[in-house]
PDB file of N, CA and C in Angstrom:
ATOM      1  N   MET A   8       1.908  -2.172 -31.098  1.00 77.00           N
ATOM      2  CA  MET A   8       2.790  -0.807 -30.917  1.00 77.00           C
ATOM      3  C   MET A   8       3.845  -0.744 -30.617  1.00 77.00           C
ATOM      4  N   THR A   9       4.945  -0.747 -31.222  1.00 84.00           N
ATOM      5  CA  THR A   9       6.369  -1.191 -31.196  1.00 84.00           C
ATOM      6  C   THR A   9       7.102   0.543 -30.729  1.00 84.00           C
ATOM      7  N   VAL A  10       8.598   0.533 -29.719  1.00 83.00           N
ATOM      8  CA  VAL A  10       8.602   1.671 -29.204  1.00 83.00           C
ATOM      9  C   VAL A  10       9.852   1.287 -29.619  1.00 83.00           C
ATOM     10  N   LYS A  11      10.661   1.951 -30.377  1.00 83.00           N
ATOM     11  CA  LYS A  11      12.407   1.867 -30.358  1.00 83.00           C
ATOM     12  C   LYS A  11      13.584   2.800 -29.567  1.00 83.00           C
ATOM     13  N   ILE A  12      13.962   2.152 -28.781  1.00 78.00           N
ATOM     14  CA  ILE A  12      14.914   3.235 -27.729  1.00 78.00           C
ATOM     15  C   ILE A  12      16.906   3.098 -28.064  1.00 78.00           C
ATOM     16  N   SER A  13      16.981   3.872 -28.840  1.00 79.00           N
ATOM     17  CA  SER A  13      18.764   4.181 -29.081  1.00 79.00           C
ATOM     18  C   SER A  13      19.007   4.709 -27.905  1.00 79.00           C
ATOM     19  N   LYS A  14      20.886   4.304 -27.675  1.00 74.00           N
ATOM     20  CA  LYS A  14      20.865   5.389 -26.117  1.00 74.00           C
ATOM     21  C   LYS A  14      22.751   4.750 -26.947  1.00 74.00           C
ATOM     22  N   PRO A  15      23.132   5.545 -26.922  1.00 73.00           N
ATOM     23  CA  PRO A  15      24.918   6.156 -28.063  1.00 73.00           C
ATOM     24  C   PRO A  15      25.359   5.518 -27.505  1.00 73.00           C
ATOM     25  N   ALA A  16      26.750   4.730 -27.465  1.00 73.00           N
ATOM     26  CA  ALA A  16      27.764   3.880 -26.687  1.00 73.00           C
ATOM     27  C   ALA A  16      27.979   4.386 -25.813  1.00 73.00           C
ATOM     28  N   LEU A  17      29.309   4.513 -24.915  1.00 74.00           N
ATOM     29  CA  LEU A  17      29.684   5.134 -23.577  1.00 74.00           C
ATOM     30  C   LEU A  17      31.388   4.699 -24.458  1.00 74.00           C
ATOM     31  N   ASN A  18      31.744   5.471 -23.945  1.00 78.00           N
ATOM     32  CA  ASN A  18      33.014   5.436 -24.424  1.00 78.00           C
ATOM     33  C   ASN A  18      34.114   5.728 -22.826  1.00 78.00           C
ATOM     34  N   LEU A  19      34.053   4.310 -22.421  1.00 80.00           N
ATOM     35  CA  LEU A  19      35.343   4.428 -21.151  1.00 80.00           C
ATOM     36  C   LEU A  19      36.990   4.994 -20.707  1.00 80.00           C
ATOM     37  N   ARG A  20      37.147   4.778 -21.362  1.00 81.00           N
ATOM     38  CA  ARG A  20      38.120   5.662 -21.965  1.00 81.00           C
ATOM     39  C   ARG A  20      38.024   7.727 -22.007  1.00 81.00           C
ATOM     40  N   GLU A  21      37.473   7.713 -22.059  1.00 82.00           N
ATOM     41  CA  GLU A  21      36.271   9.667 -21.618  1.00 82.00           C
ATOM     42  C   GLU A  21      35.473   9.442 -20.599  1.00 82.00           C
ATOM     43  N   GLU A  22      34.942   9.080 -20.439  1.00 79.00           N
ATOM     44  CA  GLU A  22      34.681   8.964 -19.159  1.00 79.00           C
ATOM     45  C   GLU A  22      35.570   9.082 -18.198  1.00 79.00           C
ATOM     46  N   LEU A  23      36.379   8.246 -17.976  1.00 80.00           N
ATOM     47  CA  LEU A  23      37.676   7.770 -17.053  1.00 80.00           C
ATOM     48  C   LEU A  23      38.500   8.659 -17.457  1.00 80.00           C
ATOM     49  N   THR A  24      38.495   9.696 -18.197  1.00 80.00           N
ATOM     50  CA  THR A  24      39.529  10.995 -18.427  1.00 80.00           C
ATOM     51  C   THR A  24      38.432  11.642 -17.744  1.00 80.00           C
ATOM     52  N   LYS A  25      37.786  12.393 -18.215  1.00 78.00           N
ATOM     53  CA  LYS A  25      36.908  13.038 -17.394  1.00 78.00           C
ATOM     54  C   LYS A  25      36.511  12.808 -15.602  1.00 78.00           C
ATOM     55  N   ALA A  26      36.604  11.466 -15.125  1.00 75.00           N
ATOM     56  CA  ALA A  26      36.474  11.611 -14.016  1.00 75.00           C
ATOM     57  C   ALA A  26      37.924  11.615 -12.984  1.00 75.00           C
ATOM     58  N   GLN A  27      38.523  12.022 -13.929  1.00 74.00           N
ATOM     59  CA  GLN A  27      40.468  11.912 -13.246  1.00 74.00           C
ATOM     60  C   GLN A  27      40.429  13.165 -13.399  1.00 74.00           C
ATOM     61  N   SER A  28      40.280  13.989 -14.452  1.00 74.00           N
ATOM     62  CA  SER A  28      40.164  15.962 -14.428  1.00 74.00           C
ATOM     63  C   SER A  28      39.652  16.812 -13.264  1.00 74.00           C
ATOM     64  N   VAL A  29      38.709  16.008 -12.726  1.00 74.00           N
ATOM     65  CA  VAL A  29      37.975  16.773 -11.787  1.00 74.00           C
ATOM     66  C   VAL A  29      38.836  17.256 -10.842  1.00 74.00           C
ATOM     67  N   VAL A  30      39.438  18.844 -10.519  1.00 76.00           N
ATOM     68  CA  VAL A  30      40.408  18.863  -9.547  1.00 76.00           C
ATOM     69  C   VAL A  30      40.039  19.265  -8.241  1.00 76.00           C
ATOM     70  N   PRO A  31      40.579  18.582  -7.285  1.00 84.00           N
ATOM     71  CA  PRO A  31      39.719  18.155  -5.962  1.00 84.00           C
ATOM     72  C   PRO A  31      40.007  19.415  -5.106  1.00 84.00           C
ATOM     73  N   TYR A  32      39.211  20.413  -4.208  1.00 89.00           N
ATOM     74  CA  TYR A  32      39.472  21.336  -3.780  1.00 89.00           C
ATOM     75  C   TYR A  32      40.026  21.794  -2.479  1.00 89.00           C
ATOM     76  N   SER A  33      40.006  22.775  -1.989  1.00 92.00           N
ATOM     77  CA  SER A  33      39.970  22.096   0.310  1.00 92.00           C
ATOM     78  C   SER A  33      39.417  23.926   0.488  1.00 92.00           C
ATOM     79  N   GLN A  34      38.910  23.933   1.511  1.00 95.00           N
ATOM     80  CA  GLN A  34      38.032  24.636   2.542  1.00 95.00           C
ATOM     81  C   GLN A  34      38.511  24.672   3.270  1.00 95.00           C
ATOM     82  N   GLN A  35      38.675  26.271   3.336  1.00 96.00           N
ATOM     83  CA  GLN A  35      39.940  26.344   5.263  1.00 96.00           C
ATOM     84  C   GLN A  35      39.122  28.050   5.262  1.00 96.00           C
ATOM     85  N   GLN A  36      38.859  28.154   6.577  1.00 97.00           N
ATOM     86  CA  GLN A  36      38.421  29.245   7.356  1.00 97.00           C
ATOM     87  C   GLN A  36      39.517  29.988   8.318  1.00 97.00           C
ATOM     88  N   PHE A  37      40.164  31.027   8.090  1.00 97.00           N
ATOM     89  CA  PHE A  37      40.763  32.155   9.067  1.00 97.00           C
ATOM     90  C   PHE A  37      39.485  33.253   8.996  1.00 97.00           C
ATOM     91  N   TRP A  38      40.225  33.766  10.294  1.00 97.00           N
ATOM     92  CA  TRP A  38      39.828  34.541  11.507  1.00 97.00           C
ATOM     93  C   TRP A  38      40.885  35.667  11.340  1.00 97.00           C
ATOM     94  N   MET A  39      39.871  36.873  11.976  1.00 97.00           N
ATOM     95  CA  MET A  39      41.282  37.775  12.370  1.00 97.00           C
ATOM     96  C   MET A  39      40.431  38.061  12.173  1.00 97.00           C
ATOM     97  N   ASP A  40      40.666  40.261  13.155  1.00 97.00           N
ATOM     98  CA  ASP A  40      40.321  40.310  14.261  1.00 97.00           C
ATOM     99  C   ASP A  40      40.165  42.525  13.873  1.00 97.00           C
ATOM    100  N   GLY A  41      39.451  43.012  13.637  1.00 97.00           N
ATOM    101  CA  GLY A  41      39.385  44.752  13.638  1.00 97.00           C
ATOM    102  C   GLY A  41      39.904  45.931  14.745  1.00 97.00           C
ATOM    103  N   ASP A  42      40.274  46.049  14.114  1.00 96.00           N
ATOM    104  CA  ASP A  42      41.160  46.919  15.363  1.00 96.00           C
ATOM    105  C   ASP A  42      40.100  49.134  15.194  1.00 96.00           C
ATOM    106  N   GLY A  43      39.086  48.299  14.422  1.00 96.00           N
ATOM    107  CA  GLY A  43      38.727  50.548  14.073  1.00 96.00           C
ATOM    108  C   GLY A  43      39.515  51.407  12.995  1.00 96.00           C
ATOM    109  N   VAL A  44      40.535  50.143  12.569  1.00 97.00           N
ATOM    110  CA  VAL A  44      41.753  51.114  12.415  1.00 97.00           C
ATOM    111  C   VAL A  44      41.768  50.291  10.563  1.00 97.00           C
ATOM    112  N   LYS A  45      42.556  49.197  10.389  1.00 97.00           N
ATOM    113  CA  LYS A  45      42.873  48.456   9.029  1.00 97.00           C
ATOM    114  C   LYS A  45      41.309  48.285   8.448  1.00 97.00           C
ATOM    115  N   THR A  46      41.412  48.065   7.321  1.00 97.00           N
ATOM    116  CA  THR A  46      40.471  48.412   5.781  1.00 97.00           C
ATOM    117  C   THR A  46      41.499  46.443   5.351  1.00 97.00           C
ATOM    118  N   VAL A  47      43.041  46.897   5.167  1.00 98.00           N
ATOM    119  CA  VAL A  47      43.513  45.594   4.110  1.00 98.00           C
ATOM    120  C   VAL A  47      43.533  44.340   5.113  1.00 98.00           C
ATOM    121  N   PHE A  48      42.982  43.651   4.765  1.00 97.00           N
ATOM    122  CA  PHE A  48      43.465  41.570   5.974  1.00 97.00           C
ATOM    123  C   PHE A  48      43.268  41.192   4.864  1.00 97.00           C
ATOM    124  N   THR A  49      45.151  40.031   5.005  1.00 97.00           N
ATOM    125  CA  THR A  49      45.302  39.231   4.086  1.00 97.00           C
ATOM    126  C   THR A  49      44.926  37.952   4.693  1.00 97.00           C
ATOM    127  N   ILE A  50      44.539  37.407   2.997  1.00 96.00           N
ATOM    128  CA  ILE A  50      44.339  35.530   3.451  1.00 96.00           C
ATOM    129  C   ILE A  50      46.691  35.203   3.046  1.00 96.00           C
ATOM    130  N   PRO A  51      46.281  33.177   3.564  1.00 95.00           N
ATOM    131  CA  PRO A  51      47.783  33.018   2.114  1.00 95.00           C
ATOM    132  C   PRO A  51      47.557  33.019   1.117  1.00 95.00           C
ATOM    133  N   LEU A  52      48.662  32.743   0.557  1.00 93.00           N
ATOM    134  CA  LEU A  52      48.846  33.088  -1.417  1.00 93.00           C
ATOM    135  C   LEU A  52      47.949  31.200  -1.195  1.00 93.00           C
ATOM    136  N   GLY A  53      47.290  31.930  -3.016  1.00 93.00           N
ATOM    137  CA  GLY A  53      46.737  30.537  -3.376  1.00 93.00           C
ATOM    138  C   GLY A  53      45.303  30.830  -2.952  1.00 93.00           C
ATOM    139  N   PHE A  54      44.917  30.686  -1.778  1.00 95.00           N
ATOM    140  CA  PHE A  54      42.862  30.783  -1.704  1.00 95.00           C
ATOM    141  C   PHE A  54      42.323  31.758  -2.056  1.00 95.00           C
ATOM    142  N   LYS A  55      41.509  31.503  -2.677  1.00 95.00           N
ATOM    143  CA  LYS A  55      40.609  32.088  -3.294  1.00 95.00           C
ATOM    144  C   LYS A  55      39.421  32.090  -2.706  1.00 95.00           C
ATOM    145  N   VAL A  56      39.094  34.025  -1.620  1.00 97.00           N
ATOM    146  CA  VAL A  56      37.786  33.937  -0.829  1.00 97.00           C
ATOM    147  C   VAL A  56      36.954  33.473  -1.368  1.00 97.00           C
ATOM    148  N   LEU A  57      35.665  32.351  -1.090  1.00 96.00           N
ATOM    149  CA  LEU A  57      33.936  32.858  -0.857  1.00 96.00           C
ATOM    150  C   LEU A  57      33.825  33.212  -1.003  1.00 96.00           C
ATOM    151  N   HIS A  58      33.510  33.492   1.242  1.00 97.00           N
ATOM    152  CA  HIS A  58      33.083  34.325   1.708  1.00 97.00           C
ATOM    153  C   HIS A  58      33.355  35.048   2.967  1.00 97.00           C
ATOM    154  N   VAL A  59      32.552  36.387   2.922  1.00 98.00           N
ATOM    155  CA  VAL A  59      33.266  37.425   4.524  1.00 98.00           C
ATOM    156  C   VAL A  59      32.609  37.550   4.667  1.00 98.00           C
ATOM    157  N   PHE A  60      33.096  37.405   6.352  1.00 98.00           N
ATOM    158  CA  PHE A  60      31.695  37.541   7.538  1.00 98.00           C
ATOM    159  C   PHE A  60      32.486  38.807   8.272  1.00 98.00           C
ATOM    160  N   GLU A  61      31.640  39.633   8.981  1.00 97.00           N
ATOM    161  CA  GLU A  61      31.913  40.436   9.812  1.00 97.00           C
ATOM    162  C   GLU A  61      30.753  40.545  11.419  1.00 97.00           C
ATOM    163  N   ALA A  62      31.551  40.258  12.259  1.00 96.00           N
ATOM    164  CA  ALA A  62      30.425  39.908  13.232  1.00 96.00           C
ATOM    165  C   ALA A  62      29.467  38.402  13.490  1.00 96.00           C
ATOM    166  N   GLY A  63      30.019  38.130  12.532  1.00 95.00           N
ATOM    167  CA  GLY A  63      28.827  36.820  12.183  1.00 95.00           C
ATOM    168  C   GLY A  63      27.705  37.305  10.529  1.00 95.00           C
ATOM    169  N   LEU A  64      27.350  38.821  10.201  1.00 97.00           N
ATOM    170  CA  LEU A  64      27.719  38.925   9.478  1.00 97.00           C
ATOM    171  C   LEU A  64      28.118  38.377   7.723  1.00 97.00           C
ATOM    172  N   LEU A  65      26.797  38.229   6.937  1.00 97.00           N
ATOM    173  CA  LEU A  65      27.564  37.918   5.205  1.00 97.00           C
ATOM    174  C   LEU A  65      27.499  38.993   4.699  1.00 97.00           C
ATOM    175  N   GLN A  66      29.091  39.859   4.324  1.00 98.00           N
ATOM    176  CA  GLN A  66      28.729  41.055   3.545  1.00 98.00           C
ATOM    177  C   GLN A  66      29.442  40.724   2.519  1.00 98.00           C
ATOM    178  N   LYS A  67      28.757  41.072   1.680  1.00 97.00           N
ATOM    179  CA  LYS A  67      28.765  41.198   0.516  1.00 97.00           C
ATOM    180  C   LYS A  67      29.864  42.329  -0.631  1.00 97.00           C
ATOM    181  N   GLU A  68      30.290  41.547  -1.245  1.00 97.00           N
ATOM    182  CA  GLU A  68      31.751  42.049  -2.373  1.00 97.00           C
ATOM    183  C   GLU A  68      31.043  42.947  -3.485  1.00 97.00           C
ATOM    184  N   GLY A  69      32.274  44.473  -3.542  1.00 96.00           N
ATOM    185  CA  GLY A  69      32.051  44.943  -3.973  1.00 96.00           C
ATOM    186  C   GLY A  69      32.610  46.551  -4.263  1.00 96.00           C
ATOM    187  N   SER A  70      32.922  46.925  -5.087  1.00 93.00           N
ATOM    188  CA  SER A  70      33.504  48.069  -5.200  1.00 93.00           C
ATOM    189  C   SER A  70      32.620  49.392  -4.198  1.00 93.00           C
ATOM    190  N   THR A  71      31.299  49.110  -4.157  1.00 94.00           N
ATOM    191  CA  THR A  71      30.535  50.062  -3.908  1.00 94.00           C
ATOM    192  C   THR A  71      29.309  49.375  -2.657  1.00 94.00           C
ATOM    193  N   ASP A  72      30.168  48.584  -2.309  1.00 96.00           N
ATOM    194  CA  ASP A  72      29.839  47.750  -1.382  1.00 96.00           C
ATOM    195  C   ASP A  72      30.726  47.095   0.074  1.00 96.00           C
ATOM    196  N   ASP A  73      29.994  45.840   0.366  1.00 97.00           N
ATOM    197  CA  ASP A  73      31.627  45.982   1.500  1.00 97.00           C
ATOM    198  C   ASP A  73      32.702  45.649   1.747  1.00 97.00           C
ATOM    199  N   TYR A  74      33.174  45.386   0.527  1.00 97.00           N
ATOM    200  CA  TYR A  74      34.109  45.000   0.433  1.00 97.00           C
ATOM    201  C   TYR A  74      35.889  43.978  -1.822  1.00 97.00           C
ATOM    202  N   THR A  75      36.340  44.192  -1.016  1.00 97.00           N
ATOM    203  CA  THR A  75      36.542  43.908  -2.668  1.00 97.00           C
ATOM    204  C   THR A  75      38.012  42.116  -1.920  1.00 97.00           C
ATOM    205  N   VAL A  76      37.899  41.957  -3.458  1.00 97.00           N
ATOM    206  CA  VAL A  76      39.147  41.018  -2.833  1.00 97.00           C
ATOM    207  C   VAL A  76      39.996  41.341  -4.425  1.00 97.00           C
ATOM    208  N   SER A  77      41.819  41.332  -4.438  1.00 95.00           N
ATOM    209  CA  SER A  77      42.631  41.739  -5.424  1.00 95.00           C
ATOM    210  C   SER A  77      43.543  40.442  -5.094  1.00 95.00           C
ATOM    211  N   GLY A  78      43.757  39.492  -5.087  1.00 91.00           N
ATOM    212  CA  GLY A  78      44.499  37.953  -4.864  1.00 91.00           C
ATOM    213  C   GLY A  78      44.938  37.640  -3.485  1.00 91.00           C
ATOM    214  N   ASP A  79      45.160  38.463  -2.857  1.00 93.00           N
ATOM    215  CA  ASP A  79      45.759  37.646  -1.181  1.00 93.00           C
ATOM    216  C   ASP A  79      45.080  38.528  -0.205  1.00 93.00           C
ATOM    217  N   SER A  80      44.097  39.735  -1.125  1.00 96.00           N
ATOM    218  CA  SER A  80      43.842  41.170  -0.127  1.00 96.00           C
ATOM    219  C   SER A  80      42.799  41.585  -0.405  1.00 96.00           C
ATOM    220  N   ILE A  81      42.131  41.370   1.234  1.00 98.00           N
ATOM    221  CA  ILE A  81      40.207  41.441   1.378  1.00 98.00           C
ATOM    222  C   ILE A  81      40.351  42.975   1.667  1.00 98.00           C
ATOM    223  N   THR A  82      39.701  44.164   1.227  1.00 97.00           N
ATOM    224  CA  THR A  82      39.890  45.515   1.378  1.00 97.00           C
ATOM    225  C   THR A  82      38.662  45.892   1.765  1.00 97.00           C
ATOM    226  N   PHE A  83      37.862  46.077   3.005  1.00 97.00           N
ATOM    227  CA  PHE A  83      36.642  45.818   4.127  1.00 97.00           C
ATOM    228  C   PHE A  83      36.619  48.067   3.221  1.00 97.00           C
ATOM    229  N   SER A  84      35.304  49.049   3.335  1.00 97.00           N
ATOM    230  CA  SER A  84      35.287  49.905   2.822  1.00 97.00           C
ATOM    231  C   SER A  84      34.858  50.736   4.188  1.00 97.00           C
ATOM    232  N   VAL A  85      34.690  49.721   5.466  1.00 96.00           N
ATOM    233  CA  VAL A  85      34.661  50.494   6.102  1.00 96.00           C
ATOM    234  C   VAL A  85      35.115  50.075   7.346  1.00 96.00           C
ATOM    235  N   ALA A  86      36.903  50.378   7.967  1.00 97.00           N
ATOM    236  CA  ALA A  86      37.614  49.547   8.941  1.00 97.00           C
ATOM    237  C   ALA A  86      36.429  48.925   9.766  1.00 97.00           C
ATOM    238  N   PRO A  87      36.921  47.694  10.114  1.00 97.00           N
ATOM    239  CA  PRO A  87      35.977  46.076  10.933  1.00 97.00           C
ATOM    240  C   PRO A  87      35.952  47.625  12.751  1.00 97.00           C
ATOM    241  N   ALA A  88      35.344  47.285  13.568  1.00 96.00           N
ATOM    242  CA  ALA A  88      35.002  48.285  14.877  1.00 96.00           C
ATOM    243  C   ALA A  88      36.342  46.744  15.839  1.00 96.00           C
ATOM    244  N   ASN A  89      37.076  47.382  16.483  1.00 96.00           N
ATOM    245  CA  ASN A  89      38.289  47.238  17.255  1.00 96.00           C
ATOM    246  C   ASN A  89      37.272  45.632  17.767  1.00 96.00           C
ATOM    247  N   LEU A  90      38.100  45.302  18.157  1.00 95.00           N
ATOM    248  CA  LEU A  90      38.163  43.431  18.120  1.00 95.00           C
ATOM    249  C   LEU A  90      36.435  42.786  17.954  1.00 95.00           C
ATOM    250  N   VAL A  91      36.430  43.189  16.563  1.00 97.00           N
ATOM    251  CA  VAL A  91      35.090  42.678  15.759  1.00 97.00           C
ATOM    252  C   VAL A  91      35.617  41.402  15.055  1.00 97.00           C
ATOM    253  N   GLN A  92      35.349  40.430  14.949  1.00 97.00           N
ATOM    254  CA  GLN A  92      35.687  39.227  14.542  1.00 97.00           C
ATOM    255  C   GLN A  92      35.489  38.813  12.738  1.00 97.00           C
ATOM    256  N   ILE A  93      35.899  38.666  12.520  1.00 98.00           N
ATOM    257  CA  ILE A  93      36.131  38.777  10.658  1.00 98.00           C
ATOM    258  C   ILE A  93      36.686  37.567  10.311  1.00 98.00           C
ATOM    259  N   GLY A  94      35.767  36.728   9.636  1.00 98.00           N
ATOM    260  CA  GLY A  94      35.421  35.297   9.370  1.00 98.00           C
ATOM    261  C   GLY A  94      35.950  35.964   8.193  1.00 98.00           C
ATOM    262  N   VAL A  95      36.832  34.573   6.964  1.00 98.00           N
ATOM    263  CA  VAL A  95      36.985  34.667   6.099  1.00 98.00           C
ATOM    264  C   VAL A  95      36.643  32.611   5.340  1.00 98.00           C
ATOM    265  N   ILE A  96      35.646  32.440   4.553  1.00 97.00           N
ATOM    266  CA  ILE A  96      35.944  31.262   4.414  1.00 97.00           C
ATOM    267  C   ILE A  96      36.614  31.299   2.957  1.00 97.00           C
ATOM    268  N   ALA A  97      38.120  30.383   2.970  1.00 97.00           N
ATOM    269  CA  ALA A  97      38.428  30.159   1.532  1.00 97.00           C
ATOM    270  C   ALA A  97      39.042  28.584   0.997  1.00 97.00           C
ATOM    271  N   GLU A  98      39.068  28.763  -0.800  1.00 96.00           N
ATOM    272  CA  GLU A  98      39.554  27.584  -1.627  1.00 96.00           C
ATOM    273  C   GLU A  98      39.909  27.825  -2.181  1.00 96.00           C
ATOM    274  N   ARG A  99      41.043  26.892  -1.939  1.00 94.00           N
ATOM    275  CA  ARG A  99      42.749  26.423  -2.869  1.00 94.00           C
ATOM    276  C   ARG A  99      42.071  24.600  -3.803  1.00 94.00           C
ATOM    277  N   GLU A 100      43.284  24.942  -5.013  1.00 88.00           N
ATOM    278  CA  GLU A 100      42.989  23.571  -5.173  1.00 88.00           C
ATOM    279  C   GLU A 100      44.117  22.153  -4.209  1.00 88.00           C
ATOM    280  N   LEU A 101      44.129  21.434  -4.152  1.00 84.00           N
ATOM    281  CA  LEU A 101      44.678  20.310  -3.577  1.00 84.00           C
ATOM    282  C   LEU A 101      46.392  20.018  -4.608  1.00 84.00           C
TER     283      LEU A 101
END
């Protein structure tokens, strides 16, 4: 019994173009303190929020959940308590 396997040829130019089109990202952490009143916190422009933590607990994004994101602003549904740390992990293109 003979088995013939064929594999399409690779176009190296196409493969190199794909490899060069990968956009490098940089992740950064931002830390803020709650004051029991403030519900809107901002991060530098150009960053996209990935995760938000309040007092070390991961928060759920959504209008009926813990927070929402609009541009560079993070709006909590309930103001974080006084001196509670808020951690934000965000990324941007290099």
